[in-house]
Short mmCIF file of C-alpha atoms in Angstrom, two decimals:
data_model
loop_
_atom_site.label_atom_id
_atom_site.label_comp_id
_atom_site.label_asym_id
_atom_site.label_seq_id
_atom_site.Cartn_x
_atom_site.Cartn_y
_atom_site.Cartn_z
CA MET A 1 0.00 0.00 0.00
CA GLY A 2 1.28 3.48 -0.78
CA ALA A 3 2.02 6.00 1.93
CA GLY A 4 -0.60 8.65 2.60
CA GLN A 5 -2.74 10.35 5.15
CA THR A 6 -4.36 8.16 7.80
CA ARG A 7 -8.06 8.69 8.33
CA VAL A 8 -9.42 8.09 11.84
CA LEU A 9 -13.02 6.84 12.10
CA THR A 10 -14.46 7.19 15.59
CA SER A 11 -17.89 6.54 17.08
CA THR A 12 -17.89 9.34 19.66
CA PHE A 13 -21.12 10.63 18.11
CA LEU A 14 -22.93 7.71 19.78
CA GLU A 15 -22.56 9.28 23.21
CA GLU A 16 -21.38 12.89 23.09
CA ASP A 17 -23.55 16.00 23.01
CA ALA A 18 -22.99 17.45 19.55
CA ALA A 19 -23.76 21.05 20.56
CA SER A 20 -21.43 21.18 23.56
CA SER A 21 -18.67 19.24 21.81
CA GLY A 22 -18.56 21.68 18.91
CA ARG A 23 -18.87 18.79 16.46
CA PRO A 24 -22.16 19.21 14.56
CA LEU A 25 -24.18 16.02 14.09
CA ALA A 26 -27.16 15.38 11.82
CA ALA A 27 -29.56 12.56 12.74
CA VAL A 28 -31.91 11.11 10.13
CA LEU A 29 -34.84 8.82 10.91
CA LEU A 30 -35.89 6.47 8.10
CA ASN A 31 -39.12 4.50 7.90
CA TRP A 32 -38.00 1.32 9.61
CA THR A 33 -37.67 -0.03 13.15
CA LEU A 34 -35.49 2.30 15.20
CA PRO A 35 -32.72 0.93 17.45
CA SER A 36 -32.77 1.92 21.11
CA LEU A 37 -29.74 4.19 20.78
CA ALA A 38 -31.62 6.33 18.21
CA ALA A 39 -33.30 8.21 21.05
CA ARG A 40 -30.07 9.29 22.74
CA VAL A 41 -28.42 10.38 19.49
CA TRP A 42 -31.60 12.18 18.35
CA GLN A 43 -31.67 14.22 21.55
CA ARG A 44 -28.03 15.27 21.18
CA ALA A 45 -28.01 16.03 17.44
CA THR A 46 -27.67 19.58 16.17
CA LEU A 47 -29.84 18.84 13.12
CA ARG A 48 -32.77 16.39 13.20
CA ILE A 49 -34.45 15.21 9.99
CA CYS A 50 -37.24 12.72 9.35
CA ALA A 51 -37.38 11.06 5.95
CA ASP A 52 -41.09 10.89 5.07
CA GLY A 53 -42.44 7.88 7.01
CA GLY A 54 -39.60 8.25 9.50
CA ALA A 55 -41.86 10.85 11.09
CA ASN A 56 -44.35 8.06 11.82
CA ARG A 57 -41.58 6.17 13.61
CA LEU A 58 -40.67 9.19 15.71
CA TYR A 59 -44.33 9.81 16.55
CA ASP A 60 -45.16 6.17 17.34
CA GLU A 61 -41.95 4.86 18.88
CA LEU A 62 -40.28 7.86 20.46
CA ARG A 63 -42.44 10.94 20.77
CA GLY A 64 -46.20 10.55 20.18
CA PRO A 65 -48.90 11.41 22.73
CA SER A 66 -48.55 7.97 24.35
CA HIS A 67 -45.01 8.98 25.34
CA ALA A 68 -45.96 12.38 26.74
CA SER A 69 -45.18 11.31 30.31
CA ASP A 70 -41.70 10.01 29.50
CA SER A 71 -39.03 11.53 31.74
CA VAL A 72 -36.88 12.56 28.77
CA PRO A 73 -38.88 14.45 26.12
CA MET A 74 -37.94 13.84 22.50
CA PRO A 75 -37.25 16.97 20.45
CA HIS A 76 -39.25 17.60 17.30
CA PRO A 77 -37.44 17.28 13.97
CA HIS A 78 -36.14 20.41 12.33
CA ALA A 79 -37.46 19.13 9.01
CA ILE A 80 -39.54 16.35 7.46
CA ILE A 81 -38.67 15.82 3.81
CA GLY A 82 -39.18 13.28 1.05
CA ASP A 83 -41.89 12.06 -1.27
CA LEU A 84 -44.43 12.31 1.58
CA ASP A 85 -46.27 9.20 0.40
CA SER A 86 -45.73 7.38 3.71
CA ILE A 87 -46.26 9.93 6.46
CA ARG A 88 -49.73 9.57 7.98
CA PRO A 89 -52.06 12.60 7.82
CA GLU A 90 -52.39 12.88 11.61
CA VAL A 91 -48.62 12.73 12.02
CA ALA A 92 -48.09 15.43 9.40
CA ALA A 93 -50.73 17.58 11.12
CA TYR A 94 -49.13 17.04 14.55
CA TYR A 95 -45.71 18.22 13.44
CA ARG A 96 -47.02 20.96 11.15
CA ASP A 97 -48.96 22.42 14.09
CA ALA A 98 -45.72 22.28 16.10
CA GLY A 99 -43.99 24.44 13.49
CA VAL A 100 -41.91 21.73 11.82
CA ALA A 101 -41.06 22.41 8.18
CA ILE A 102 -42.51 19.69 5.93
CA THR A 103 -41.19 19.68 2.38
CA ASP A 104 -42.64 17.65 -0.49
CA LEU A 105 -39.86 16.61 -2.87
CA SER A 106 -41.91 14.09 -4.84
CA HIS A 107 -41.06 15.92 -8.06
CA ASP A 108 -37.55 14.40 -7.78
CA GLN A 109 -37.88 10.70 -8.55
CA ASP A 110 -34.18 10.23 -9.31
CA SER A 111 -33.12 10.31 -5.66
CA THR A 112 -34.25 8.37 -2.61
CA ASP A 113 -35.55 9.88 0.61
CA LEU A 114 -32.21 9.13 2.27
CA GLN A 115 -30.36 10.98 -0.49
CA LYS A 116 -32.70 13.94 -0.08
CA CYS A 117 -32.05 13.99 3.67
CA VAL A 118 -28.28 13.72 3.30
CA GLU A 119 -28.21 16.57 0.81
CA TYR A 120 -30.45 18.65 3.07
CA ALA A 121 -28.11 18.03 6.00
CA ALA A 122 -25.06 18.99 3.96
CA ALA A 123 -26.69 22.24 2.81
CA HIS A 124 -28.21 23.50 6.08
CA GLY A 125 -26.35 24.99 9.02
CA SER A 126 -22.82 24.01 9.96
CA ARG A 127 -21.57 21.07 7.95
CA PRO A 128 -22.05 18.04 10.21
CA GLN A 129 -19.05 15.93 11.15
CA HIS A 130 -21.32 12.89 10.92
CA ILE A 131 -24.70 12.20 9.36
CA VAL A 132 -26.26 9.22 11.13
CA ALA A 133 -29.23 7.50 9.47
CA PHE A 134 -31.33 5.26 11.73
CA GLY A 135 -33.54 2.52 10.30
CA ALA A 136 -31.16 2.08 7.37
CA HIS A 137 -31.01 -1.74 7.55
CA GLY A 138 -33.93 -4.13 7.24
CA GLY A 139 -36.94 -4.42 4.98
CA ARG A 140 -36.62 -4.59 1.22
CA LEU A 141 -33.24 -5.56 -0.17
CA ASP A 142 -33.35 -2.90 -2.89
CA HIS A 143 -33.76 -0.25 -0.18
CA ILE A 144 -30.81 -1.66 1.78
CA LEU A 145 -28.59 -1.74 -1.32
CA SER A 146 -29.57 1.82 -2.16
CA ASN A 147 -28.67 2.92 1.37
CA LEU A 148 -25.30 1.18 1.11
CA GLY A 149 -24.78 2.92 -2.21
CA CYS A 150 -25.20 6.24 -0.42
CA LEU A 151 -22.05 5.49 1.57
CA TYR A 152 -20.11 5.62 -1.70
CA ARG A 153 -22.07 8.52 -3.16
CA TYR A 154 -21.47 10.67 -0.07
CA ARG A 155 -18.05 9.34 0.87
CA HIS A 156 -16.96 12.90 1.79
CA LEU A 157 -19.73 13.39 4.37
CA ASN A 158 -19.08 10.75 7.05
CA LEU A 159 -22.44 9.06 6.57
CA VAL A 160 -23.18 6.26 9.05
CA LEU A 161 -26.04 3.74 8.70
CA VAL A 162 -27.58 2.24 11.85
CA GLY A 163 -30.26 -0.40 12.31
CA GLU A 164 -31.14 -4.06 12.78
CA GLY A 165 -28.12 -4.59 15.04
CA ASN A 166 -25.60 -3.06 12.64
CA ILE A 167 -23.54 0.11 12.35
CA THR A 168 -22.16 0.53 8.83
CA ARG A 169 -19.88 3.10 7.25
CA LEU A 170 -17.37 3.52 4.44
CA VAL A 171 -13.67 2.94 5.00
CA PRO A 172 -12.00 4.88 2.18
CA ARG A 173 -9.10 3.48 0.21
CA GLY A 174 -5.73 4.12 1.76
CA ARG A 175 -4.93 3.80 5.45
CA SER A 176 -7.67 4.16 8.06
CA VAL A 177 -7.89 3.60 11.80
CA VAL A 178 -11.32 2.51 13.06
CA ARG A 179 -11.98 3.10 16.76
CA PRO A 180 -15.19 1.30 17.76
CA HIS A 181 -17.15 2.28 20.85
CA ALA A 182 -16.36 -0.53 23.30
CA ASP A 183 -19.74 -0.40 25.05
CA LEU A 184 -21.92 -0.06 21.96
CA GLU A 185 -20.09 -1.80 19.11
CA GLY A 186 -18.78 -5.31 18.53
CA PRO A 187 -17.50 -7.87 18.80
CA ALA A 188 -18.72 -9.12 15.39
CA CYS A 189 -17.62 -7.08 12.38
CA GLY A 190 -16.81 -7.31 8.70
CA LEU A 191 -15.14 -5.60 5.73
CA VAL A 192 -16.76 -5.95 2.31
CA PRO A 193 -15.71 -4.57 -1.11
CA LEU A 194 -19.09 -3.77 -2.69
CA ALA A 195 -17.72 -1.58 -5.49
CA GLY A 196 -15.23 -4.07 -6.93
CA PRO A 197 -12.20 -6.16 -5.96
CA ALA A 198 -9.88 -4.85 -3.24
CA ARG A 199 -6.58 -5.83 -1.70
CA ALA A 200 -6.53 -5.16 2.04
CA SER A 201 -4.40 -5.59 5.14
CA THR A 202 -5.70 -5.24 8.71
CA GLN A 203 -4.49 -5.18 12.30
CA GLY A 204 -6.75 -5.67 15.30
CA LEU A 205 -9.10 -8.39 14.06
CA LYS A 206 -9.24 -12.05 15.01
CA TRP A 207 -8.71 -12.96 11.36
CA ASP A 208 -6.44 -10.23 10.01
CA MET A 209 -5.68 -9.89 6.33
CA ASP A 210 -2.23 -9.43 4.80
CA ASP A 211 -2.49 -7.87 1.34
CA THR A 212 -5.42 -10.22 0.78
CA GLU A 213 -7.67 -9.90 -2.26
CA MET A 214 -11.40 -9.69 -1.56
CA ARG A 215 -14.17 -9.71 -4.12
CA MET A 216 -17.87 -10.50 -4.38
CA GLY A 217 -18.02 -14.18 -5.29
CA GLY A 218 -14.67 -14.74 -3.60
CA LEU A 219 -13.18 -14.18 -0.18
CA LEU A 220 -14.92 -11.63 2.07
CA SER A 221 -13.97 -10.61 5.60
CA THR A 222 -17.33 -11.39 7.18
CA SER A 223 -18.09 -12.78 10.66
CA ASN A 224 -14.82 -11.36 11.91
CA ILE A 225 -14.19 -10.36 15.55
CA LEU A 226 -12.74 -7.22 17.13
CA GLU A 227 -9.64 -8.03 19.18
CA ALA A 228 -8.21 -4.55 19.80
CA GLU A 229 -9.37 -1.08 20.76
CA GLU A 230 -8.66 0.08 17.23
CA VAL A 231 -8.52 -1.59 13.84
CA VAL A 232 -6.01 -0.50 11.21
CA VAL A 233 -7.20 -1.00 7.63
CA GLU A 234 -5.12 -0.50 4.49
CA SER A 235 -6.87 -1.03 1.17
CA ASP A 236 -6.49 -0.08 -2.47
CA SER A 237 -10.27 0.41 -2.76
CA ASP A 238 -13.14 1.71 -0.65
CA LEU A 239 -14.59 -0.89 1.73
CA ILE A 240 -17.82 -1.23 3.68
CA TRP A 241 -17.14 -1.57 7.42
CA THR A 242 -19.96 -3.08 9.42
CA VAL A 243 -19.95 -3.81 13.13
CA GLN A 244 -22.45 -5.30 15.54
CA CYS A 245 -24.51 -2.68 17.37
CA LYS A 246 -25.32 -3.41 21.01
CA GLY A 247 -27.80 -0.56 21.47
#
């Protein structure tokens, strides 16, 4: 592998308050089952966005009238955007009455609701250090593949996908150091070259690679195990990093 800048990928956004840390964080809720840690990240985010039916999830699972007595109130989203073909009328009315901006982008059928949310996050306020999309795994396979494709499309934006027991992000080609959150991530993990063959070396995994070629239809580093506080990855191509989510 050629010499170059090392990129450090941390998961501090899972626990720190984005406003007080000075590291802006955008949280996106998609229309799928939300993991338990979504609530804590949502409360601490500096920008909160619901993707269409994700507003139903917030209303039903985290914030609706049935949760009004919860000890920790859930903030409203700053925006609800998308095709608006999934949000229920009573949910739209609830948030509209609360002053939440609801934007119909159904005229754009060449981008998904997640893409619309990511681009909104990148264009509004301080550029977030991370954009975390909850509910990004599970359901239809074409939706999951599209969400994974967003990691490549927005490789410059630190997009992280969370859901169904997984936290997934892009490890760019070159040298990267991944620092998982010990309490919330692991031990199971994997590295997958979705965009084409890759040669990779790692340190910190139970089954490390040494300039090993991976490709779809060939060897993949799946069902691996974290064995160190940080994982060093060197690759000649972008890789998908996925790790078990405990929250």
